Amino acid sequence: MRKNIPSSISILFLFVFIFTSCTPPSPAPTATLAATFTPVATITPEPTASNTPLPTATALPAPERARYILNTSIDYDAHIVTVDETIYYPNHTGNQLNALVIAIVPNLWEGSFNLSGLSINSTPITTYNISGQRLDISLPSFFKPEEVMIINIQYTLNLPFAEQEDPSVSRPRIYGYTRRQLNLTNWYPFVVPYVNGDWVLHDPWYYGEHLVYDSADFEVNVKFADPANAPIVAASGVPEQQADSTRYTITAARTFALAASPEFQVSSLQVGDIIVASYYFPLSKIAGRAALQASAEALQIYSQKYGPYPHKTLSMVMGDFNDGMEYSAFFYLSRDFYSLYDETPANYLIFVAVHETSHQWWFDQVANDQAQQPWLDESLATYSELVYYETLHPDLVSWWWAYRIDFYNPQGFVDIPIYDGQGFRPYTNAAYFQGAHFLSELRARIGDDAFFEFIQDYLAQGRNKIMTTNDFFRILGEHTRTDTSDIVRQYFQNIY
């Protein structure tokens, strides 16, 4: 989810984004989390497909998810990344396939993506076309259901400078490098979801997110051109030191993200068997630790209210830009939130940190089409801010509603695509803040018990899947007989 922030406080009051809500319930007991801070170790025409089966390089049964292995070499100073990527892709579509669509998001920036090799099951592939972020591959023969395809891609990334434009006009770029850090986000080719006979890859837009991800397993091996002066790295997944590299692994994830900087300072908390780590720049230690504390608290609360957190690490990174974004077991927070932190929980840094933490449930575990139905994750993530405040800071619930939501007098239908938002503020007012009001009224109507039982079941049924608005209301109907049609008509433009 996007969170841009202007540099002045006066503009800040007019420029808030994201998140969900519900009506304030009875104040819950205040929870506490014992915090100790310890450093984290840096640790072309296409031929018609024949009926000949596509040879497979393995007779193993199809795995539950695709697996990505990325052997990655980074020249930090030259801003060059060289990758040898292997994708083990199981055909769980139920259909014979004679083509694949792979997203190559870095190709949206001229000269950033340079392909040097492409093969499938060890056979070089020449029948492909790259246009913008889309790689279309015509397969030499049919790819049958439940077979496994091995895709190997070699490429070099020339990282662009992530220039920061006016966030009210165009979203700042995260992918690339800034004066103080290198950011690898949506940096590797990935097979896009295949839904109802179509490959899902939407066009980017001025605001909001356009990509949709299947759940996958990742192994990313990272080494630096100058190991003696390697930067500090924050990444999705568990790090393991190898002879000349660091291996990161994460399972059942939507994405793999990495940030590196020689200036990062690190604090961490252990929550059960989960390491939560905060990466921040010098002079932001107090704010960096406050974001860490809030995220660790939120992780505990959401694990109790929704269901368990699935990974062993969670990293939050101070971005050298005025934007924030969630990835699997990883998220960015805008540098300006750190600058404006006033050492109280009634603060942008805190509610954005807990919002982003909740995306580990409503994005990573349960995905949705972020371009066509963005409300599904953004409304629930905004609502989760309120769950945090009513649990730990019930005295701030009214403040949260007034300052975070109603200050903007939100209007519009919740279920708009990003392309119909008519601007960043109208879009966030509808998908985020009206979504918060919808969930609030829904909870008040059906009661706390039914509401949270529904949310838990939505997580359980949607885990590792891509859910839709129809799924949301179908599962809701399994948990209440209360008539909510008037609320739905008020907030939604479509009938579900």
Tab-separated table of C-alpha atoms in Angstrom:
chain	number	residue	atom	x	y	z
A	1	MET	CA	0.000	0.000	0.000
A	2	ARG	CA	1.197	3.383	-0.762
A	3	LYS	CA	1.995	5.987	1.861
A	4	ASN	CA	3.532	9.209	0.672
A	5	ILE	CA	4.067	12.118	3.038
A	6	PRO	CA	4.929	15.765	2.410
A	7	SER	CA	7.721	17.375	4.340
A	8	SER	CA	5.728	20.000	6.249
A	9	ILE	CA	3.292	19.223	9.034
A	10	SER	CA	0.627	21.476	7.566
A	11	ILE	CA	0.639	19.553	4.309
A	12	LEU	CA	0.821	16.344	6.266
A	13	PHE	CA	-2.609	17.038	7.770
A	14	LEU	CA	-3.995	17.142	4.220
A	15	PHE	CA	-2.149	14.114	2.957
A	16	VAL	CA	-2.781	10.838	4.782
A	17	PHE	CA	-3.231	7.457	3.223
A	18	ILE	CA	-4.026	3.803	3.720
A	19	PHE	CA	-5.865	1.706	6.118
A	20	THR	CA	-9.095	0.301	7.683
A	21	SER	CA	-11.340	0.516	10.703
A	22	CYS	CA	-14.313	-0.550	12.733
A	23	THR	CA	-16.551	1.012	15.363
A	24	PRO	CA	-14.840	1.369	18.678
A	25	PRO	CA	-15.858	-1.560	20.864
A	26	SER	CA	-15.728	-1.580	24.615
A	27	PRO	CA	-12.191	-0.767	25.745
A	28	ALA	CA	-10.034	-3.873	25.933
A	29	PRO	CA	-7.460	-4.427	28.645
A	30	THR	CA	-4.186	-2.730	27.921
A	31	ALA	CA	-1.519	-5.243	26.864
A	32	THR	CA	2.182	-4.866	27.416
A	33	LEU	CA	5.214	-6.238	25.643
A	34	ALA	CA	8.557	-6.491	27.323
A	35	ALA	CA	11.057	-4.945	24.935
A	36	THR	CA	14.764	-5.554	24.761
A	37	PHE	CA	16.840	-4.216	21.929
A	38	THR	CA	19.632	-6.318	20.506
A	39	PRO	CA	21.536	-5.838	17.256
A	40	VAL	CA	20.583	-8.172	14.442
A	41	ALA	CA	23.519	-9.812	12.705
A	42	THR	CA	24.072	-8.632	9.154
A	43	ILE	CA	23.660	-11.605	8.764
A	44	THR	CA	8.939	-12.706	-33.294
A	45	PRO	CA	6.055	-15.033	-34.710
A	46	GLU	CA	5.082	-17.724	-32.310
A	47	PRO	CA	4.803	-21.309	-33.599
A	48	THR	CA	1.658	-23.279	-32.958
A	49	ALA	CA	2.075	-25.656	-30.046
A	50	SER	CA	2.124	-29.339	-30.941
A	51	ASN	CA	0.464	-32.134	-29.027
A	52	THR	CA	3.845	-33.487	-27.993
A	53	PRO	CA	4.206	-33.282	-24.207
A	54	LEU	CA	6.753	-30.769	-23.011
A	55	PRO	CA	9.659	-32.803	-21.610
A	56	THR	CA	10.178	-32.320	-17.918
A	57	ALA	CA	13.509	-32.427	-16.153
A	58	THR	CA	12.092	-34.168	-13.106
A	59	ALA	CA	9.570	-36.890	-12.384
A	60	LEU	CA	8.895	-35.557	-8.899
A	61	PRO	CA	5.272	-34.802	-7.975
A	62	ALA	CA	4.212	-31.213	-8.474
A	63	PRO	CA	4.929	-29.151	-5.335
A	64	GLU	CA	2.219	-27.134	-3.668
A	65	ARG	CA	3.719	-23.825	-4.815
A	66	ALA	CA	6.232	-22.456	-7.270
A	67	ARG	CA	9.797	-22.212	-6.021
A	68	TYR	CA	12.194	-19.399	-6.916
A	69	ILE	CA	15.955	-19.739	-6.540
A	70	LEU	CA	17.904	-16.534	-7.200
A	71	ASN	CA	21.699	-16.569	-7.197
A	72	THR	CA	22.405	-12.877	-6.896
A	73	SER	CA	25.575	-10.809	-7.082
A	74	ILE	CA	25.348	-7.131	-6.112
A	75	ASP	CA	27.840	-4.398	-6.952
A	76	TYR	CA	26.565	-1.856	-4.461
A	77	ASP	CA	28.645	1.108	-5.634
A	78	ALA	CA	28.019	0.492	-9.343
A	79	HIS	CA	24.281	-0.186	-8.739
A	80	ILE	CA	24.439	-3.382	-10.784
A	81	VAL	CA	22.783	-6.692	-9.866
A	82	THR	CA	23.510	-9.929	-11.738
A	83	VAL	CA	21.068	-12.803	-11.306
A	84	ASP	CA	20.821	-16.449	-12.309
A	85	GLU	CA	17.212	-17.347	-11.533
A	86	THR	CA	15.512	-20.727	-11.587
A	87	ILE	CA	11.753	-21.110	-11.266
A	88	TYR	CA	10.171	-24.481	-10.530
A	89	TYR	CA	6.639	-23.832	-11.732
A	90	PRO	CA	3.903	-26.443	-11.153
A	91	ASN	CA	0.895	-26.316	-13.431
A	92	HIS	CA	-1.989	-26.191	-10.969
A	93	THR	CA	-4.234	-24.311	-13.424
A	94	GLY	CA	-6.212	-27.415	-14.404
A	95	ASN	CA	-5.550	-26.611	-18.074
A	96	GLN	CA	-3.018	-27.562	-20.692
A	97	LEU	CA	-0.880	-24.496	-21.329
A	98	ASN	CA	0.901	-23.535	-24.527
A	99	ALA	CA	2.099	-20.167	-23.240
A	100	LEU	CA	3.363	-18.468	-20.108
A	101	VAL	CA	3.249	-14.857	-18.961
A	102	ILE	CA	6.029	-13.603	-16.721
A	103	ALA	CA	6.156	-10.164	-15.109
A	104	ILE	CA	9.431	-8.258	-15.514
A	105	VAL	CA	8.701	-5.050	-13.638
A	106	PRO	CA	12.255	-3.580	-13.897
A	107	ASN	CA	11.760	-3.396	-17.666
A	108	LEU	CA	9.404	-0.466	-17.056
A	109	TRP	CA	12.591	1.616	-16.688
A	110	GLU	CA	14.593	1.894	-19.885
A	111	GLY	CA	17.859	0.009	-19.743
A	112	SER	CA	17.264	-1.443	-16.277
A	113	PHE	CA	16.567	-5.061	-17.293
A	114	ASN	CA	18.990	-6.890	-19.594
A	115	LEU	CA	18.162	-10.496	-20.473
A	116	SER	CA	21.118	-12.747	-21.268
A	117	GLY	CA	19.574	-16.219	-21.210
A	118	LEU	CA	16.219	-17.995	-21.145
A	119	SER	CA	15.569	-21.733	-21.136
A	120	ILE	CA	12.831	-24.165	-20.137
A	121	ASN	CA	13.742	-27.643	-18.969
A	122	SER	CA	17.312	-26.972	-20.156
A	123	THR	CA	16.167	-26.096	-23.697
A	124	PRO	CA	16.936	-22.538	-24.889
A	125	ILE	CA	13.800	-20.562	-25.698
A	126	THR	CA	13.658	-18.068	-28.571
A	127	THR	CA	9.884	-17.817	-29.073
A	128	TYR	CA	9.195	-14.993	-26.661
A	129	ASN	CA	8.304	-11.336	-26.675
A	130	ILE	CA	9.035	-8.660	-24.088
A	131	SER	CA	6.860	-5.567	-24.014
A	132	GLY	CA	7.089	-3.272	-21.027
A	133	GLN	CA	6.673	-5.341	-17.880
A	134	ARG	CA	5.310	-8.375	-19.766
A	135	LEU	CA	7.263	-11.386	-21.049
A	136	ASP	CA	5.168	-13.697	-23.236
A	137	ILE	CA	6.646	-17.136	-23.871
A	138	SER	CA	5.262	-19.461	-26.525
A	139	LEU	CA	5.913	-23.001	-25.355
A	140	PRO	CA	7.241	-25.551	-27.860
A	141	SER	CA	4.603	-28.037	-26.704
A	142	PHE	CA	1.735	-28.338	-24.262
A	143	PHE	CA	2.411	-28.086	-20.547
A	144	LYS	CA	0.033	-30.548	-18.905
A	145	PRO	CA	-1.765	-30.097	-15.573
A	146	GLU	CA	0.310	-31.072	-12.526
A	147	GLU	CA	3.553	-31.195	-14.490
A	148	VAL	CA	6.514	-29.127	-13.302
A	149	MET	CA	8.343	-26.739	-15.587
A	150	ILE	CA	11.868	-25.548	-14.819
A	151	ILE	CA	12.453	-22.013	-16.097
A	152	ASN	CA	15.967	-20.578	-16.032
A	153	ILE	CA	16.545	-16.861	-16.601
A	154	GLN	CA	19.858	-14.985	-16.546
A	155	TYR	CA	19.780	-11.202	-16.444
A	156	THR	CA	21.464	-8.056	-15.236
A	157	LEU	CA	19.770	-5.134	-13.495
A	158	ASN	CA	21.174	-1.653	-13.971
A	159	LEU	CA	19.416	0.013	-11.079
A	160	PRO	CA	17.881	3.422	-11.771
A	161	PHE	CA	18.195	6.357	-9.437
A	162	ALA	CA	14.929	6.512	-7.533
A	163	GLU	CA	14.147	10.157	-8.087
A	164	GLN	CA	11.431	11.503	-5.820
A	165	GLU	CA	8.683	13.412	-7.570
A	166	ASP	CA	5.679	15.269	-6.189
A	167	PRO	CA	3.837	12.471	-4.326
A	168	SER	CA	0.465	14.093	-4.981
A	169	VAL	CA	1.062	13.705	-8.730
A	170	SER	CA	3.177	10.577	-9.181
A	171	ARG	CA	4.173	7.957	-6.652
A	172	PRO	CA	7.843	7.911	-5.729
A	173	ARG	CA	9.811	4.938	-6.943
A	174	ILE	CA	11.222	2.459	-4.453
A	175	TYR	CA	13.012	0.114	-6.865
A	176	GLY	CA	16.540	1.345	-7.555
A	177	TYR	CA	18.960	3.304	-5.419
A	178	THR	CA	19.075	6.553	-3.500
A	179	ARG	CA	21.939	8.445	-1.876
A	180	ARG	CA	21.781	6.201	1.178
A	181	GLN	CA	20.312	2.844	0.161
A	182	LEU	CA	19.692	0.239	-2.519
A	183	ASN	CA	16.192	-1.258	-2.863
A	184	LEU	CA	15.260	-4.455	-4.675
A	185	THR	CA	11.469	-4.602	-4.907
A	186	ASN	CA	9.599	-6.514	-7.633
A	187	TRP	CA	13.064	-7.006	-9.057
A	188	TYR	CA	12.935	-10.590	-10.339
A	189	PRO	CA	10.796	-12.109	-13.116
A	190	PHE	CA	7.840	-14.069	-11.748
A	191	VAL	CA	5.048	-16.120	-13.299
A	192	VAL	CA	1.841	-14.163	-12.868
A	193	PRO	CA	-1.350	-15.821	-11.570
A	194	TYR	CA	-3.567	-17.721	-13.990
A	195	VAL	CA	-7.192	-17.053	-13.029
A	196	ASN	CA	-10.287	-18.196	-14.918
A	197	GLY	CA	-8.329	-18.814	-18.097
A	198	ASP	CA	-6.403	-15.519	-18.062
A	199	TRP	CA	-2.928	-14.449	-16.995
A	200	VAL	CA	-3.334	-11.594	-14.503
A	201	LEU	CA	-0.935	-8.719	-15.152
A	202	HIS	CA	-2.471	-5.262	-14.958
A	203	ASP	CA	-1.059	-1.979	-16.157
A	204	PRO	CA	0.625	0.229	-13.546
A	205	TRP	CA	-1.192	3.335	-12.372
A	206	TYR	CA	-0.340	6.677	-10.763
A	207	TYR	CA	-1.317	5.419	-7.312
A	208	GLY	CA	-2.176	2.093	-5.741
A	209	GLU	CA	-0.666	-1.290	-6.545
A	210	HIS	CA	-1.236	-3.147	-9.810
A	211	LEU	CA	0.515	-6.494	-9.301
A	212	VAL	CA	-1.097	-9.752	-8.192
A	213	TYR	CA	1.002	-12.598	-6.796
A	214	ASP	CA	0.655	-16.313	-6.277
A	215	SER	CA	2.121	-17.733	-3.096
A	216	ALA	CA	5.632	-19.163	-3.634
A	217	ASP	CA	8.775	-20.365	-1.858
A	218	PHE	CA	12.016	-18.417	-2.175
A	219	GLU	CA	15.707	-19.127	-1.794
A	220	VAL	CA	17.843	-16.056	-2.488
A	221	ASN	CA	21.633	-16.313	-2.335
A	222	VAL	CA	23.262	-12.896	-2.082
A	223	LYS	CA	26.912	-11.944	-2.387
A	224	PHE	CA	28.566	-8.569	-2.853
A	225	ALA	CA	31.275	-7.580	-5.300
A	226	ASP	CA	33.262	-6.094	-2.405
A	227	PRO	CA	32.636	-8.414	0.559
A	228	ALA	CA	34.969	-6.487	2.842
A	229	ASN	CA	32.763	-3.412	2.504
A	230	ALA	CA	29.389	-5.089	2.171
A	231	PRO	CA	26.433	-2.996	3.374
A	232	ILE	CA	23.956	-4.029	6.053
A	233	VAL	CA	21.067	-5.960	4.495
A	234	ALA	CA	17.389	-6.184	5.405
A	235	ALA	CA	15.465	-8.850	3.539
A	236	SER	CA	12.448	-11.095	3.490
A	237	GLY	CA	13.259	-14.454	5.018
A	238	VAL	CA	15.689	-16.134	7.369
A	239	PRO	CA	19.410	-15.413	6.725
A	240	GLU	CA	22.017	-18.167	6.805
A	241	GLN	CA	25.675	-17.355	6.308
A	242	GLN	CA	27.369	-19.410	3.581
A	243	ALA	CA	31.047	-19.545	2.597
A	244	ASP	CA	30.935	-16.470	0.350
A	245	SER	CA	27.288	-15.402	0.466
A	246	THR	CA	24.163	-15.152	2.595
A	247	ARG	CA	21.206	-17.384	1.869
A	248	TYR	CA	17.694	-16.119	2.620
A	249	THR	CA	14.739	-18.508	2.635
A	250	ILE	CA	11.034	-17.930	3.059
A	251	THR	CA	8.081	-20.196	2.281
A	252	ALA	CA	4.502	-19.429	1.275
A	253	ALA	CA	5.324	-15.787	0.510
A	254	ARG	CA	4.024	-13.391	-2.105
A	255	THR	CA	7.265	-11.490	-2.668
A	256	PHE	CA	10.920	-11.269	-1.772
A	257	ALA	CA	12.305	-7.784	-1.050
A	258	LEU	CA	15.761	-6.574	-0.058
A	259	ALA	CA	17.206	-3.262	1.086
A	260	ALA	CA	20.886	-2.529	1.702
A	261	SER	CA	22.786	0.416	3.133
A	262	PRO	CA	26.145	0.939	4.832
A	263	GLU	CA	24.366	3.460	7.085
A	264	PHE	CA	21.683	1.178	8.532
A	265	GLN	CA	21.485	0.826	12.269
A	266	VAL	CA	19.519	-2.133	13.597
A	267	SER	CA	17.416	-2.946	16.654
A	268	SER	CA	15.418	-6.116	17.177
A	269	LEU	CA	12.850	-7.793	19.383
A	270	GLN	CA	12.044	-11.459	19.743
A	271	VAL	CA	8.355	-12.318	19.830
A	272	GLY	CA	8.098	-16.037	20.510
A	273	ASP	CA	10.278	-17.581	17.831
A	274	ILE	CA	9.957	-14.558	15.521
A	275	ILE	CA	12.704	-11.944	15.140
A	276	VAL	CA	11.277	-8.485	14.448
A	277	ALA	CA	13.967	-6.074	13.261
A	278	SER	CA	14.000	-2.339	12.588
A	279	TYR	CA	16.520	-0.815	10.158
A	280	TYR	CA	16.935	2.954	10.360
A	281	PHE	CA	19.427	5.695	9.640
A	282	PRO	CA	21.527	7.566	12.210
A	283	LEU	CA	19.640	10.245	14.165
A	284	SER	CA	16.446	8.149	13.961
A	285	LYS	CA	17.190	5.663	16.733
A	286	ILE	CA	14.304	6.686	19.006
A	287	ALA	CA	11.774	6.592	16.172
A	288	GLY	CA	13.248	3.376	14.781
A	289	ARG	CA	12.843	1.621	18.112
A	290	ALA	CA	9.339	3.019	18.584
A	291	ALA	CA	8.275	1.618	15.202
A	292	LEU	CA	9.830	-1.703	16.198
A	293	GLN	CA	7.936	-1.783	19.500
A	294	ALA	CA	4.619	-0.961	17.834
A	295	SER	CA	5.114	-3.561	15.114
A	296	ALA	CA	6.020	-6.260	17.650
A	297	GLU	CA	2.931	-5.375	19.702
A	298	ALA	CA	0.747	-5.462	16.594
A	299	LEU	CA	2.159	-8.816	15.567
A	300	GLN	CA	1.061	-10.267	18.909
A	301	ILE	CA	-2.381	-8.662	18.733
A	302	TYR	CA	-3.107	-9.766	15.164
A	303	SER	CA	-1.857	-13.277	15.884
A	304	GLN	CA	-4.440	-13.463	18.676
A	305	LYS	CA	-7.290	-11.720	16.835
A	306	TYR	CA	-6.808	-13.191	13.340
A	307	GLY	CA	-4.429	-16.150	13.304
A	308	PRO	CA	-0.702	-16.886	13.600
A	309	TYR	CA	2.043	-15.018	11.803
A	310	PRO	CA	3.577	-17.531	9.369
A	311	HIS	CA	7.221	-16.464	9.044
A	312	LYS	CA	10.281	-16.429	11.324
A	313	THR	CA	11.345	-12.845	10.646
A	314	LEU	CA	9.753	-9.451	10.046
A	315	SER	CA	11.870	-6.518	8.893
A	316	MET	CA	10.866	-2.863	8.762
A	317	VAL	CA	13.053	-0.455	6.846
A	318	MET	CA	13.308	3.313	6.986
A	319	GLY	CA	13.000	4.329	3.356
A	320	ASP	CA	15.123	7.116	1.936
A	321	PHE	CA	12.015	8.362	0.142
A	322	ASN	CA	8.526	9.634	0.941
A	323	ASP	CA	6.694	6.395	0.399
A	324	GLY	CA	5.972	3.158	2.181
A	325	MET	CA	5.170	-0.305	0.961
A	326	GLU	CA	4.503	-3.823	2.183
A	327	TYR	CA	6.186	-7.017	1.049
A	328	SER	CA	6.347	-10.485	2.559
A	329	ALA	CA	7.982	-10.385	6.020
A	330	PHE	CA	9.229	-6.902	5.128
A	331	PHE	CA	7.951	-3.353	4.791
A	332	TYR	CA	9.147	0.211	4.269
A	333	LEU	CA	8.196	3.287	6.256
A	334	SER	CA	8.665	6.797	4.917
A	335	ARG	CA	11.600	8.782	6.298
A	336	ASP	CA	9.276	11.699	7.089
A	337	PHE	CA	7.290	9.587	9.542
A	338	TYR	CA	10.488	9.141	11.524
A	339	SER	CA	11.238	12.865	11.398
A	340	LEU	CA	7.762	13.729	12.691
A	341	TYR	CA	7.697	11.174	15.490
A	342	ASP	CA	6.823	12.918	18.782
A	343	GLU	CA	7.424	9.972	21.151
A	344	THR	CA	3.711	9.312	21.668
A	345	PRO	CA	1.486	6.552	20.231
A	346	ALA	CA	-0.788	9.221	18.715
A	347	ASN	CA	1.452	9.567	15.725
A	348	TYR	CA	1.746	8.752	12.035
A	349	LEU	CA	4.790	6.562	12.550
A	350	ILE	CA	2.883	4.298	14.921
A	351	PHE	CA	-0.337	3.811	13.009
A	352	VAL	CA	1.493	3.357	9.729
A	353	ALA	CA	3.835	0.792	11.322
A	354	VAL	CA	0.944	-1.279	12.650
A	355	HIS	CA	-0.924	-0.878	9.378
A	356	GLU	CA	2.015	-2.279	7.447
A	357	THR	CA	2.410	-5.073	9.969
A	358	SER	CA	-1.189	-6.114	9.350
A	359	HIS	CA	-0.411	-6.530	5.647
A	360	GLN	CA	1.379	-9.707	6.670
A	361	TRP	CA	-2.173	-11.032	7.057
A	362	TRP	CA	-4.039	-8.951	4.449
A	363	PHE	CA	-1.660	-9.176	1.486
A	364	ASP	CA	0.890	-11.844	2.319
A	365	GLN	CA	-1.319	-14.594	3.750
A	366	VAL	CA	-4.563	-13.615	2.012
A	367	ALA	CA	-4.004	-11.956	-1.343
A	368	ASN	CA	-6.405	-10.152	-3.637
A	369	ASP	CA	-6.365	-8.378	-6.980
A	370	GLN	CA	-4.787	-5.113	-5.836
A	371	ALA	CA	-5.692	-3.299	-9.055
A	372	GLN	CA	-9.320	-4.342	-9.408
A	373	GLN	CA	-10.343	-4.913	-5.767
A	374	PRO	CA	-7.828	-2.995	-3.643
A	375	TRP	CA	-10.281	-2.488	-0.781
A	376	LEU	CA	-9.907	-6.108	0.334
A	377	ASP	CA	-6.441	-5.650	1.763
A	378	GLU	CA	-6.392	-1.885	2.313
A	379	SER	CA	-9.636	-1.661	4.271
A	380	LEU	CA	-8.682	-4.591	6.472
A	381	ALA	CA	-5.211	-3.136	7.056
A	382	THR	CA	-6.686	0.226	8.030
A	383	TYR	CA	-9.201	-1.499	10.283
A	384	SER	CA	-6.311	-3.315	11.919
A	385	GLU	CA	-4.907	0.015	13.082
A	386	LEU	CA	-8.058	0.431	15.151
A	387	VAL	CA	-7.735	-3.100	16.531
A	388	TYR	CA	-4.259	-2.140	17.721
A	389	TYR	CA	-5.391	1.090	19.384
A	390	GLU	CA	-8.472	-0.341	21.052
A	391	THR	CA	-6.338	-3.139	22.518
A	392	LEU	CA	-3.333	-1.134	23.760
A	393	HIS	CA	-4.454	2.503	23.761
A	394	PRO	CA	-8.251	2.603	24.156
A	395	ASP	CA	-8.049	6.241	25.202
A	396	LEU	CA	-6.845	7.071	21.654
A	397	VAL	CA	-9.672	5.413	19.722
A	398	SER	CA	-11.644	8.661	19.320
A	399	TRP	CA	-8.459	10.479	18.322
A	400	TRP	CA	-7.751	7.816	15.681
A	401	TRP	CA	-11.198	8.205	14.131
A	402	ALA	CA	-11.005	11.984	14.083
A	403	TYR	CA	-7.377	12.407	13.017
A	404	ARG	CA	-6.827	9.391	10.812
A	405	ILE	CA	-10.173	8.915	9.101
A	406	ASP	CA	-12.838	11.601	9.460
A	407	PHE	CA	-10.541	14.601	9.023
A	408	TYR	CA	-10.777	13.863	5.279
A	409	ASN	CA	-14.570	13.519	5.190
A	410	PRO	CA	-14.261	10.276	3.187
A	411	GLN	CA	-16.793	9.579	0.467
A	412	GLY	CA	-17.204	7.228	-2.483
A	413	PHE	CA	-17.757	3.530	-3.038
A	414	VAL	CA	-15.395	1.122	-1.360
A	415	ASP	CA	-15.103	-1.342	-4.255
A	416	ILE	CA	-13.482	0.871	-6.892
A	417	PRO	CA	-10.496	-0.270	-8.971
A	418	ILE	CA	-7.376	1.862	-8.722
A	419	TYR	CA	-8.082	3.141	-12.241
A	420	ASP	CA	-11.449	4.638	-11.191
A	421	GLY	CA	-10.170	6.537	-8.166
A	422	GLN	CA	-10.203	9.979	-9.878
A	423	GLY	CA	-7.059	10.973	-7.998
A	424	PHE	CA	-5.073	9.803	-5.007
A	425	ARG	CA	-7.176	11.500	-2.317
A	426	PRO	CA	-10.605	10.371	-3.662
A	427	TYR	CA	-9.211	6.855	-4.126
A	428	THR	CA	-7.830	6.530	-0.593
A	429	ASN	CA	-10.918	8.164	0.892
A	430	ALA	CA	-13.030	5.444	-0.712
A	431	ALA	CA	-10.953	2.253	-0.649
A	432	TYR	CA	-9.215	2.918	2.671
A	433	PHE	CA	-11.326	5.205	4.833
A	434	GLN	CA	-14.828	4.403	3.621
A	435	GLY	CA	-13.717	0.798	3.889
A	436	ALA	CA	-12.913	1.497	7.539
A	437	HIS	CA	-16.398	2.855	8.119
A	438	PHE	CA	-17.961	-0.134	6.368
A	439	LEU	CA	-16.125	-2.603	8.588
A	440	SER	CA	-17.034	-0.537	11.627
A	441	GLU	CA	-20.727	-0.634	10.822
A	442	LEU	CA	-20.564	-4.304	9.900
A	443	ARG	CA	-18.963	-5.167	13.236
A	444	ALA	CA	-21.519	-3.103	15.162
A	445	ARG	CA	-24.393	-4.801	13.324
A	446	ILE	CA	-23.339	-8.457	13.700
A	447	GLY	CA	-21.452	-8.200	17.016
A	448	ASP	CA	-17.852	-8.739	18.044
A	449	ASP	CA	-18.007	-12.527	18.339
A	450	ALA	CA	-19.449	-13.090	14.870
A	451	PHE	CA	-17.218	-10.441	13.338
A	452	PHE	CA	-13.927	-11.876	14.569
A	453	GLU	CA	-15.038	-15.454	13.888
A	454	PHE	CA	-15.724	-14.330	10.320
A	455	ILE	CA	-12.346	-12.579	10.011
A	456	GLN	CA	-10.539	-15.658	11.320
A	457	ASP	CA	-12.384	-17.875	8.864
A	458	TYR	CA	-11.682	-15.473	5.994
A	459	LEU	CA	-7.992	-15.831	6.853
A	460	ALA	CA	-8.232	-19.610	7.141
A	461	GLN	CA	-10.078	-20.073	3.848
A	462	GLY	CA	-8.002	-17.488	2.030
A	463	ARG	CA	-4.528	-18.390	3.262
A	464	ASN	CA	-2.113	-18.686	0.306
A	465	LYS	CA	-4.954	-17.938	-2.114
A	466	ILE	CA	-6.157	-14.922	-4.091
A	467	MET	CA	-9.528	-13.918	-2.683
A	468	THR	CA	-12.312	-11.797	-4.160
A	469	THR	CA	-15.091	-9.595	-2.836
A	470	ASN	CA	-17.515	-12.430	-3.574
A	471	ASP	CA	-15.426	-14.686	-1.337
A	472	PHE	CA	-15.541	-12.068	1.414
A	473	PHE	CA	-19.334	-11.895	1.426
A	474	ARG	CA	-19.756	-15.644	0.939
A	475	ILE	CA	-17.718	-16.338	4.075
A	476	LEU	CA	-19.490	-13.528	5.939
A	477	GLY	CA	-22.800	-15.237	5.167
A	478	GLU	CA	-21.505	-18.402	6.821
A	479	HIS	CA	-21.141	-16.560	10.146
A	480	THR	CA	-24.232	-14.402	10.466
A	481	ARG	CA	-27.904	-14.381	9.510
A	482	THR	CA	-28.156	-10.694	10.351
A	483	ASP	CA	-29.373	-8.559	7.455
A	484	THR	CA	-26.530	-6.253	6.385
A	485	SER	CA	-27.819	-5.456	2.890
A	486	ASP	CA	-28.457	-1.799	3.708
A	487	ILE	CA	-24.844	-1.340	4.821
A	488	VAL	CA	-23.562	-3.038	1.681
A	489	ARG	CA	-25.761	-0.861	-0.550
A	490	GLN	CA	-24.443	2.231	1.204
A	491	TYR	CA	-20.771	1.455	0.682
A	492	PHE	CA	-20.579	-0.703	-2.464
A	493	GLN	CA	-21.417	0.123	-6.061
A	494	ASN	CA	-21.804	-3.524	-7.096
A	495	ILE	CA	-24.057	-6.311	-5.838
A	496	TYR	CA	-22.362	-9.251	-4.123
